């Protein structure tokens, strides 16, 4: 990975929640606030600067969900997202979860590529999820974000 020396560590209680990054993955602060305080948060650090984040929410004793995963714009496409995803899989395994869920939009072409490449399988489509839960229309890759595609990885 050129010029980057990334390590991933847990968020510490005295730190500020990295909303700038979280809002890249989930543009509604209201939605973020519904899960962030109950989530395990991990940060990707490059030379003392936070470059990425993920938030892992336990849904029950068996299943956890990656509610949010994001890399700073200037560092996207350099492999940090993949490192974060691999870390989330490892942490969920260590915490004893049996499966890991992640949801993304019909328009999130790169994300669908990355998640499937890391072993997640599509199990469900939540029709109109983004139309029903977000006030503003969202577009990505020239495609309107309407439905949530849910993927699961068995750990
Ligand atoms: N087109 C095709 N492939 C791409 C692209 C692209 N534009 N960008 C990355 N890739 C490929 C990479 O080549 C790599 O594949 P490889 O291992 O075969 O080479 C793979 O995707 C992973 O790329 P990374 O560089 O690890 O991805 P990145 O660091 O950019 O992180 C992420 C991915 C988290 C989606 C980041 O782009 C991001 O923060 N996007 C905005 C926020 C977002 O959409 N988050 C996810 C929302 S869903 C949720 O949070 C549950
Ligand atoms: N990544 C991202 N976008 C791409 C890529 C790529 N690798 N390739 C093309 N695109 C985009 C183009 O930029 C264009 O978007 P734009 O209008 O926003 O610029 C759009 O996709 C259409 O591109 P075309 O050049 O018109 O597509 P192409 O002539 O390659 O035809 C097709 C697409 C039919 C899928 C062709 O690639 C193909 O024959 N693939 C192999 C056979 C196949 O998979 N067929 C479909 C199987 S499903 C079925 O048959 C029902």
Coordinates of N, CA and C and ligand atoms in Angstrom, one line a residue:
X1 N 0.9 -1.2 0.0 CA 0.0 0.0 0.0 C 0.9 1.3 0.0
X2 N 0.9 2.0 -1.1 CA 1.9 3.1 -1.2 C 1.8 4.2 -0.1
X3 N 2.9 4.4 0.5 CA 3.0 5.5 1.5 C 2.1 5.4 2.7
X4 N 1.3 4.4 2.8 CA 0.4 4.3 4.0 C 0.8 3.2 4.9
X5 N 0.7 3.6 6.2 CA 1.0 2.6 7.3 C -0.2 2.5 8.2
X6 N -1.2 1.7 7.8 CA -2.5 1.7 8.5 C -2.5 0.8 9.7
X7 N -3.0 1.2 10.8 CA -3.3 0.2 11.8 C -4.8 0.5 12.3
X8 N -5.4 -0.5 12.7 CA -6.8 -0.4 13.1 C -6.9 -0.7 14.6
X9 N -7.6 0.3 15.3 CA -7.7 0.2 16.8 C -9.1 0.5 17.2
X10 N -9.5 0.1 18.4 CA -10.8 0.4 18.9 C -10.9 1.9 19.2
X11 N -12.1 2.5 19.0 CA -12.4 3.9 19.4 C -12.3 4.0 20.9
X12 N -11.8 5.1 21.4 CA -11.7 5.3 22.9 C -12.8 6.3 23.3
X13 N -13.3 6.0 24.5 CA -14.5 6.7 25.0 C -14.3 8.2 25.0
X14 N -13.1 8.7 25.3 CA -12.8 10.1 25.4 C -12.7 10.8 24.0
X15 N -12.7 10.0 22.9 CA -12.6 10.6 21.6 C -13.9 11.2 21.1
X16 N -13.8 12.1 20.1 CA -15.0 12.6 19.4 C -15.4 11.6 18.4
X17 N -16.7 11.3 18.3 CA -17.3 10.4 17.3 C -17.0 11.0 15.9
X18 N -16.4 10.2 15.0 CA -15.9 10.7 13.7 C -17.1 10.8 12.7
X19 N -18.0 11.8 13.0 CA -19.2 11.9 12.2 C -18.9 12.2 10.7
X20 N -17.8 13.0 10.5 CA -17.4 13.3 9.1 C -17.3 12.1 8.3
X21 N -16.7 11.0 8.8 CA -16.5 9.8 8.1 C -17.8 9.0 8.1
X22 N -18.5 8.9 9.3 CA -19.7 8.1 9.3 C -20.8 8.6 8.4
X23 N -20.8 9.9 8.2 CA -21.8 10.5 7.3 C -21.5 10.2 5.8
X24 N -20.3 9.7 5.5 CA -20.0 9.3 4.1 C -20.8 8.0 3.8
X25 N -20.9 7.2 4.8 CA -21.6 5.9 4.5 C -23.1 6.0 4.8
X26 N -23.5 6.9 5.6 CA -24.9 7.0 6.0 C -25.2 8.5 6.2
X27 N -25.8 9.1 5.2 CA -25.9 10.6 5.1 C -26.9 11.2 6.2
X28 N -27.6 10.3 7.0 CA -28.5 10.8 8.0 C -27.9 10.7 9.4
X29 N -27.6 11.9 10.0 CA -27.0 11.9 11.3 C -28.0 11.2 12.3
X30 N -29.3 11.5 12.0 CA -30.4 10.9 12.9 C -30.3 9.3 12.9
X31 N -30.0 8.8 11.7 CA -29.9 7.3 11.6 C -28.6 6.9 12.3
X32 N -27.5 7.6 12.1 CA -26.3 7.2 12.7 C -26.4 7.2 14.2
X33 N -27.1 8.2 14.8 CA -27.3 8.3 16.2 C -28.1 7.2 16.8
X34 N -28.9 6.6 15.9 CA -29.8 5.5 16.4 C -28.9 4.2 16.7
X35 N -27.7 4.1 16.1 CA -26.9 2.9 16.4 C -25.6 3.1 17.0
X36 N -25.0 4.3 16.8 CA -23.6 4.5 17.1 C -23.2 4.3 18.6
X37 N -24.1 4.7 19.5 CA -23.7 4.5 20.9 C -23.8 3.0 21.4
X38 N -24.5 2.2 20.6 CA -24.6 0.8 21.0 C -23.6 -0.1 20.2
X39 N -22.8 0.6 19.3 CA -21.9 -0.1 18.4 C -20.5 -0.2 19.0
X40 N -19.7 -1.2 18.5 CA -18.3 -1.2 18.7 C -17.7 -0.5 17.6
X41 N -16.9 0.6 17.9 CA -16.4 1.4 16.8 C -14.9 1.1 16.7
X42 N -14.4 1.0 15.5 CA -13.0 0.8 15.2 C -12.5 1.8 14.2
X43 N -11.3 2.3 14.4 CA -10.7 3.3 13.5 C -9.5 2.9 12.8
X44 N -9.4 3.3 11.5 CA -8.2 3.1 10.8 C -7.3 4.3 10.9
X45 N -6.1 4.1 11.3 CA -5.2 5.3 11.6 C -4.0 5.2 10.7
X46 N -3.7 6.4 10.1 CA -2.5 6.5 9.3 C -1.7 7.8 9.8
X47 N -0.5 7.5 10.3 CA 0.3 8.6 10.9 C -0.5 9.5 11.8
X48 N -1.2 8.9 12.8 CA -2.0 9.6 13.8 C -3.2 10.2 13.3
X49 N -3.5 10.1 12.0 CA -4.8 10.7 11.5 C -5.8 9.6 11.2
X50 N -7.0 9.8 11.6 CA -8.1 8.9 11.4 C -8.5 8.9 9.9
X51 N -8.3 7.8 9.3 CA -8.7 7.7 7.8 C -9.9 6.8 7.5
X52 N -10.3 6.0 8.5 CA -11.4 5.1 8.2 C -12.1 4.7 9.5
X53 N -13.3 4.2 9.4 CA -14.1 3.8 10.6 C -15.0 2.6 10.2
X54 N -15.3 1.8 11.2 CA -16.5 0.9 11.0 C -17.2 0.8 12.4
X55 N -18.5 0.6 12.3 CA -19.3 0.4 13.5 C -20.0 -0.9 13.4
X56 N -19.8 -1.7 14.5 CA -20.3 -3.1 14.5 C -21.4 -3.1 15.6
X57 N -22.6 -3.4 15.2 CA -23.7 -3.4 16.2 C -24.2 -4.9 16.4
X58 N -24.1 -5.3 17.7 CA -24.7 -6.7 18.0 C -26.2 -6.6 17.8
X59 N -26.8 -7.5 17.0 CA -28.3 -7.6 16.8 C -28.9 -8.5 17.9
X60 N -28.1 -9.6 18.2 CA -28.5 -10.5 19.2 C -27.2 -11.3 19.6
X61 N -27.3 -12.4 20.4 CA -26.1 -13.1 20.8 C -25.4 -13.7 19.6
X62 N -26.1 -13.9 18.5 CA -25.5 -14.7 17.4 C -25.1 -13.9 16.2
X63 N -25.8 -12.7 16.0 CA -25.6 -12.0 14.8 C -25.2 -10.5 15.1
X64 N -24.1 -10.0 14.4 CA -23.7 -8.6 14.5 C -23.9 -8.0 13.1
X65 N -24.1 -6.7 13.0 CA -24.2 -6.0 11.8 C -23.1 -4.9 11.6
X66 N -22.5 -4.8 10.5 CA -21.6 -3.7 10.2 C -22.6 -2.6 9.8
X67 N -22.9 -1.6 10.6 CA -23.9 -0.6 10.3 C -23.2 0.5 9.5
X68 N -21.9 0.6 9.6 CA -21.3 1.8 8.9 C -19.8 1.4 8.7
X69 N -19.4 1.7 7.4 CA -17.9 1.5 7.1 C -17.6 2.6 6.1
X70 N -16.5 3.3 6.4 CA -16.2 4.5 5.6 C -14.7 4.8 5.6
X71 N -14.2 5.2 4.5 CA -12.8 5.7 4.3 C -12.8 7.1 3.8
X72 N -11.9 7.9 4.4 CA -11.8 9.3 4.0 C -11.7 9.4 2.4
X73 N -12.4 10.4 1.8 CA -12.4 10.5 0.3 C -11.0 10.4 -0.3
X74 N -10.0 11.1 0.3 CA -8.7 11.1 -0.4 C -8.0 9.8 -0.3
X75 N -8.4 8.9 0.6 CA -7.7 7.6 0.8 C -8.5 6.4 0.3
X76 N -9.7 6.7 -0.4 CA -10.5 5.6 -0.9 C -9.7 4.9 -2.1
X77 N -10.0 3.7 -2.3 CA -9.4 2.9 -3.4 C -7.9 2.5 -3.1
X78 N -7.5 2.6 -1.8 CA -6.1 2.2 -1.5 C -6.0 1.0 -0.6
X79 N -7.1 0.3 -0.5 CA -7.1 -0.9 0.3 C -7.5 -0.8 1.7
X80 N -7.8 0.4 2.2 CA -8.2 0.6 3.6 C -9.6 0.0 3.9
X81 N -10.5 0.1 3.0 CA -11.8 -0.4 3.2 C -11.8 -2.0 3.4
X82 N -10.9 -2.6 2.6 CA -10.8 -4.0 2.7 C -10.2 -4.4 4.0
X83 N -9.2 -3.6 4.5 CA -8.6 -3.9 5.8 C -9.6 -3.8 6.9
X84 N -10.5 -2.7 6.8 CA -11.5 -2.5 7.8 C -12.5 -3.7 7.8
X85 N -12.9 -4.1 6.6 CA -13.8 -5.2 6.5 C -13.2 -6.5 7.1
X86 N -12.0 -6.8 6.8 CA -11.3 -7.9 7.4 C -11.2 -7.8 8.9
X87 N -11.0 -6.6 9.4 CA -10.9 -6.4 10.8 C -12.3 -6.7 11.5
X88 N -13.3 -6.2 10.8 CA -14.7 -6.4 11.4 C -15.0 -7.9 11.4
X89 N -14.6 -8.6 10.4 CA -14.9 -10.1 10.4 C -14.2 -10.7 11.6
X90 N -12.9 -10.3 11.8 CA -12.1 -10.9 12.8 C -12.6 -10.6 14.2
X91 N -13.0 -9.3 14.4 CA -13.5 -8.9 15.7 C -14.8 -9.6 16.0
X92 N -15.7 -9.7 15.0 CA -17.0 -10.4 15.2 C -16.8 -11.8 15.6
X93 N -15.8 -12.5 14.9 CA -15.5 -13.9 15.2 C -15.0 -14.0 16.7
X94 N -14.1 -13.1 17.1 CA -13.5 -13.1 18.4 C -14.5 -12.9 19.5
X95 N -15.5 -12.1 19.2 CA -16.6 -11.8 20.2 C -17.6 -12.9 20.2
X96 N -17.5 -13.9 19.3 CA -18.3 -15.1 19.4 C -19.6 -15.0 18.6
X97 N -19.7 -14.0 17.7 CA -20.9 -14.0 16.8 C -20.7 -15.1 15.7
X98 N -21.9 -15.6 15.3 CA -21.8 -16.7 14.3 C -22.0 -16.2 12.9
X99 N -22.6 -15.0 12.7 CA -22.7 -14.4 11.4 C -22.7 -12.9 11.5
X100 N -22.3 -12.4 10.3 CA -22.1 -10.9 10.2 C -22.9 -10.4 9.0
X101 N -23.7 -9.4 9.3 CA -24.6 -8.8 8.3 C -24.1 -7.5 7.8
X102 N -24.3 -7.1 6.6 CA -24.0 -5.8 6.1 C -25.1 -5.4 5.0
X103 N -25.6 -4.2 5.1 CA -26.6 -3.8 4.1 C -26.0 -2.6 3.3
X104 N -26.3 -2.6 2.0 CA -25.9 -1.5 1.2 C -26.9 -1.2 0.1
X105 N -26.7 -0.2 -0.7 CA -27.8 0.2 -1.6 C -27.6 -0.4 -2.9
X106 N -28.7 -0.5 -3.7 CA -28.7 -1.0 -5.1 C -27.7 -0.2 -5.9
X107 N -27.5 1.0 -5.6 CA -26.6 1.9 -6.3 C -25.1 1.8 -5.9
X108 N -24.8 1.0 -4.9 CA -23.5 1.0 -4.3 C -22.7 -0.2 -5.0
X109 N -22.3 0.1 -6.2 CA -21.7 -1.0 -7.1 C -20.4 -1.5 -6.5
X110 N -19.5 -0.5 -6.1 CA -18.2 -0.9 -5.6 C -18.3 -1.7 -4.3
X111 N -19.3 -1.2 -3.4 CA -19.5 -1.8 -2.1 C -19.9 -3.3 -2.3
X112 N -20.9 -3.5 -3.3 CA -21.4 -4.8 -3.5 C -20.2 -5.8 -4.0
X113 N -19.3 -5.2 -4.8 CA -18.2 -5.9 -5.3 C -17.3 -6.3 -4.1
X114 N -16.9 -5.3 -3.3 CA -16.0 -5.5 -2.2 C -16.6 -6.5 -1.2
X115 N -17.9 -6.4 -0.8 CA -18.4 -7.3 0.2 C -18.5 -8.7 -0.3
X116 N -18.9 -8.9 -1.6 CA -19.0 -10.3 -2.1 C -17.6 -10.9 -2.2
X117 N -16.6 -10.0 -2.6 CA -15.2 -10.5 -2.7 C -14.7 -11.0 -1.3
X118 N -15.2 -10.4 -0.2 CA -14.8 -10.7 1.1 C -15.7 -11.8 1.7
X119 N -16.5 -12.4 0.9 CA -17.2 -13.6 1.3 C -18.7 -13.4 1.8
X120 N -19.2 -12.2 1.6 CA -20.6 -11.9 2.0 C -21.5 -12.4 0.9
X121 N -22.7 -12.9 1.2 CA -23.6 -13.4 0.2 C -24.9 -12.6 0.3
X122 N -25.5 -12.3 -0.8 CA -26.8 -11.6 -0.8 C -27.9 -12.5 -0.3
X123 N -28.7 -12.0 0.7 CA -29.7 -12.9 1.3 C -31.1 -12.2 1.2
X124 N -31.2 -10.9 1.0 CA -32.5 -10.2 1.1 C -32.4 -8.9 0.4
X125 N -33.5 -8.4 -0.1 CA -33.6 -7.0 -0.6 C -34.7 -6.4 0.1
X126 N -34.4 -5.3 0.9 CA -35.4 -4.5 1.6 C -35.9 -3.4 0.6
X127 N -37.0 -3.7 0.0 CA -37.5 -2.8 -1.1 C -37.8 -1.4 -0.5
X128 N -37.4 -0.3 -1.2 CA -37.7 1.0 -0.8 C -37.2 1.5 0.5
X129 N -36.2 0.8 1.1 CA -35.7 1.1 2.4 C -35.2 2.6 2.4
X130 N -34.4 3.0 1.4 CA -33.9 4.4 1.4 C -34.9 5.4 1.1
X131 N -35.9 5.1 0.3 CA -37.0 6.0 0.0 C -37.9 6.2 1.3
X132 N -38.0 5.2 2.1 CA -38.9 5.2 3.3 C -38.2 5.9 4.5
X133 N -36.8 5.8 4.5 CA -36.1 6.2 5.7 C -35.3 7.5 5.6
X134 N -35.1 8.0 4.4 CA -34.3 9.2 4.2 C -35.1 10.3 3.5
X135 N -35.0 11.5 4.0 CA -35.8 12.6 3.5 C -35.4 13.1 2.1
X136 N -34.1 13.1 1.8 CA -33.6 13.6 0.6 C -33.3 12.4 -0.4
X137 N -33.6 12.6 -1.7 CA -33.2 11.5 -2.6 C -31.6 11.4 -2.7
X138 N -31.1 10.2 -2.8 CA -29.7 9.9 -2.8 C -29.4 9.3 -4.2
X139 N -28.3 9.8 -4.8 CA -27.8 9.2 -6.1 C -26.4 8.8 -5.9
X140 N -26.0 7.7 -6.6 CA -24.7 7.2 -6.6 C -24.4 6.6 -7.9
X141 N -23.3 6.9 -8.5 CA -23.0 6.3 -9.8 C -24.1 6.6 -10.8
X142 N -24.8 7.7 -10.7 CA -25.9 8.0 -11.6 C -27.1 7.2 -11.4
X143 N -27.2 6.4 -10.3 CA -28.3 5.5 -10.1 C -29.0 6.0 -8.8
X144 N -30.3 6.0 -8.7 CA -31.0 6.4 -7.5 C -30.9 5.2 -6.5
X145 N -30.5 5.6 -5.3 CA -30.4 4.7 -4.2 C -31.8 4.5 -3.6
X146 N -32.4 3.3 -3.8 CA -33.8 3.0 -3.4 C -33.9 1.9 -2.4
X147 N -33.3 0.7 -2.8 CA -33.5 -0.5 -2.0 C -32.2 -0.9 -1.3
X148 N -32.4 -1.6 -0.1 CA -31.2 -2.1 0.6 C -31.0 -3.5 0.2
X149 N -29.7 -3.8 -0.1 CA -29.3 -5.2 -0.4 C -28.6 -5.7 0.9
X150 N -29.1 -6.8 1.5 CA -28.6 -7.3 2.7 C -27.7 -8.5 2.4
X151 N -26.5 -8.5 2.9 CA -25.6 -9.6 2.7 C -25.1 -10.2 4.0
X152 N -24.8 -11.5 4.1 CA -24.4 -12.1 5.3 C -23.2 -13.0 5.1
X153 N -22.3 -12.9 6.0 CA -21.2 -13.8 6.0 C -21.2 -14.7 7.3
X154 N -21.2 -16.0 7.1 CA -21.1 -17.0 8.2 C -19.7 -17.0 8.7
X155 N -19.5 -16.9 10.0 CA -18.1 -16.7 10.6 C -17.6 -18.0 11.0
Ligands
LIG1 N1 -14.3 0.6 -9.0 C1 -14.0 -0.7 -9.0 N2 -13.4 -1.3 -7.9 C2 -13.0 -0.5 -6.9 C3 -13.3 0.9 -6.9 C4 -13.9 1.4 -8.0 N3 -14.2 2.7 -8.0 N4 -12.8 1.4 -5.7 C5 -12.2 0.3 -5.1 N5 -12.4 -0.8 -5.8 C6 -11.9 -2.1 -5.5 C7 -10.5 -2.2 -5.1 O1 -9.7 -2.4 -6.3 C8 -10.4 -3.4 -4.2 O2 -10.5 -4.6 -4.9 P1 -9.3 -5.5 -5.1 O3 -9.0 -6.0 -3.7 O4 -9.8 -6.6 -6.0 O5 -8.2 -4.7 -5.6 C9 -11.8 -3.3 -3.5 O6 -12.6 -2.5 -4.3 C10 -11.6 -2.7 -2.1 O7 -11.1 -1.4 -2.3 P2 -10.6 -0.5 -1.1 O8 -9.5 0.4 -1.6 O9 -10.2 -1.4 0.1 O10 -11.9 0.3 -0.7 P3 -11.9 1.7 0.1 O11 -10.7 1.9 0.9 O12 -12.3 2.7 -0.9 O13 -13.2 1.4 1.0 C11 -15.5 2.0 1.1 C12 -14.4 1.1 0.5 C13 -15.5 1.8 2.6 C14 -16.8 1.6 0.5 C15 -15.1 3.5 0.7 O14 -15.0 3.6 -0.7 C16 -16.0 4.5 1.3 O15 -15.8 5.0 2.4 N6 -17.1 4.9 0.5 C17 -18.0 6.0 0.9 C18 -18.8 5.5 2.1 C19 -19.6 4.2 1.8 O16 -20.2 4.1 0.7 N7 -19.6 3.2 2.7 C20 -20.3 2.0 2.6 C21 -21.8 2.2 2.9 S1 -22.7 0.7 3.3 C22 -22.4 0.6 5.0 O17 -21.8 1.5 5.6 C23 -22.9 -0.6 5.7
LIG2 N1 -17.2 -0.7 -15.1 C1 -18.1 0.3 -15.0 N2 -18.9 0.8 -15.9 C2 -18.8 0.2 -17.1 C3 -18.0 -0.9 -17.4 C4 -17.1 -1.3 -16.3 N3 -16.3 -2.3 -16.5 N4 -18.1 -1.2 -18.7 C5 -19.0 -0.4 -19.2 N5 -19.5 0.4 -18.3 C6 -20.5 1.4 -18.4 C7 -20.2 2.4 -19.5 O1 -19.4 3.5 -19.1 C8 -21.6 2.9 -19.8 O2 -22.1 3.8 -18.9 P1 -22.3 5.3 -19.2 O3 -23.4 5.4 -20.3 O4 -22.7 5.9 -17.9 O5 -20.9 5.8 -19.7 C9 -22.5 1.6 -19.6 O6 -21.7 0.8 -18.7 C10 -22.8 0.9 -20.9 O7 -21.6 0.5 -21.5 P2 -21.5 -0.1 -23.0 O8 -20.2 0.2 -23.6 O9 -22.7 0.3 -23.8 O10 -21.6 -1.6 -22.7 P3 -21.1 -2.8 -23.6 O11 -21.2 -2.4 -25.0 O12 -19.9 -3.3 -23.0 O13 -22.3 -3.8 -23.4 C11 -22.6 -5.9 -22.2 C12 -22.6 -4.3 -22.1 C13 -23.7 -6.3 -23.1 C14 -22.9 -6.4 -20.8 C15 -21.3 -6.3 -22.7 O14 -20.2 -5.9 -21.9 C16 -21.2 -7.9 -22.9 O15 -21.5 -8.4 -23.9 N6 -20.7 -8.5 -21.8 C17 -20.6 -10.0 -21.9 C18 -21.9 -10.7 -22.0 C19 -22.8 -10.3 -20.8 O16 -22.4 -10.3 -19.6 N7 -24.1 -10.0 -21.1 C20 -25.1 -9.8 -20.1 C21 -25.5 -11.0 -19.4 S1 -27.1 -10.8 -18.7 C22 -28.2 -11.1 -20.0 O17 -27.7 -11.4 -21.0 C23 -29.6 -10.9 -19.8

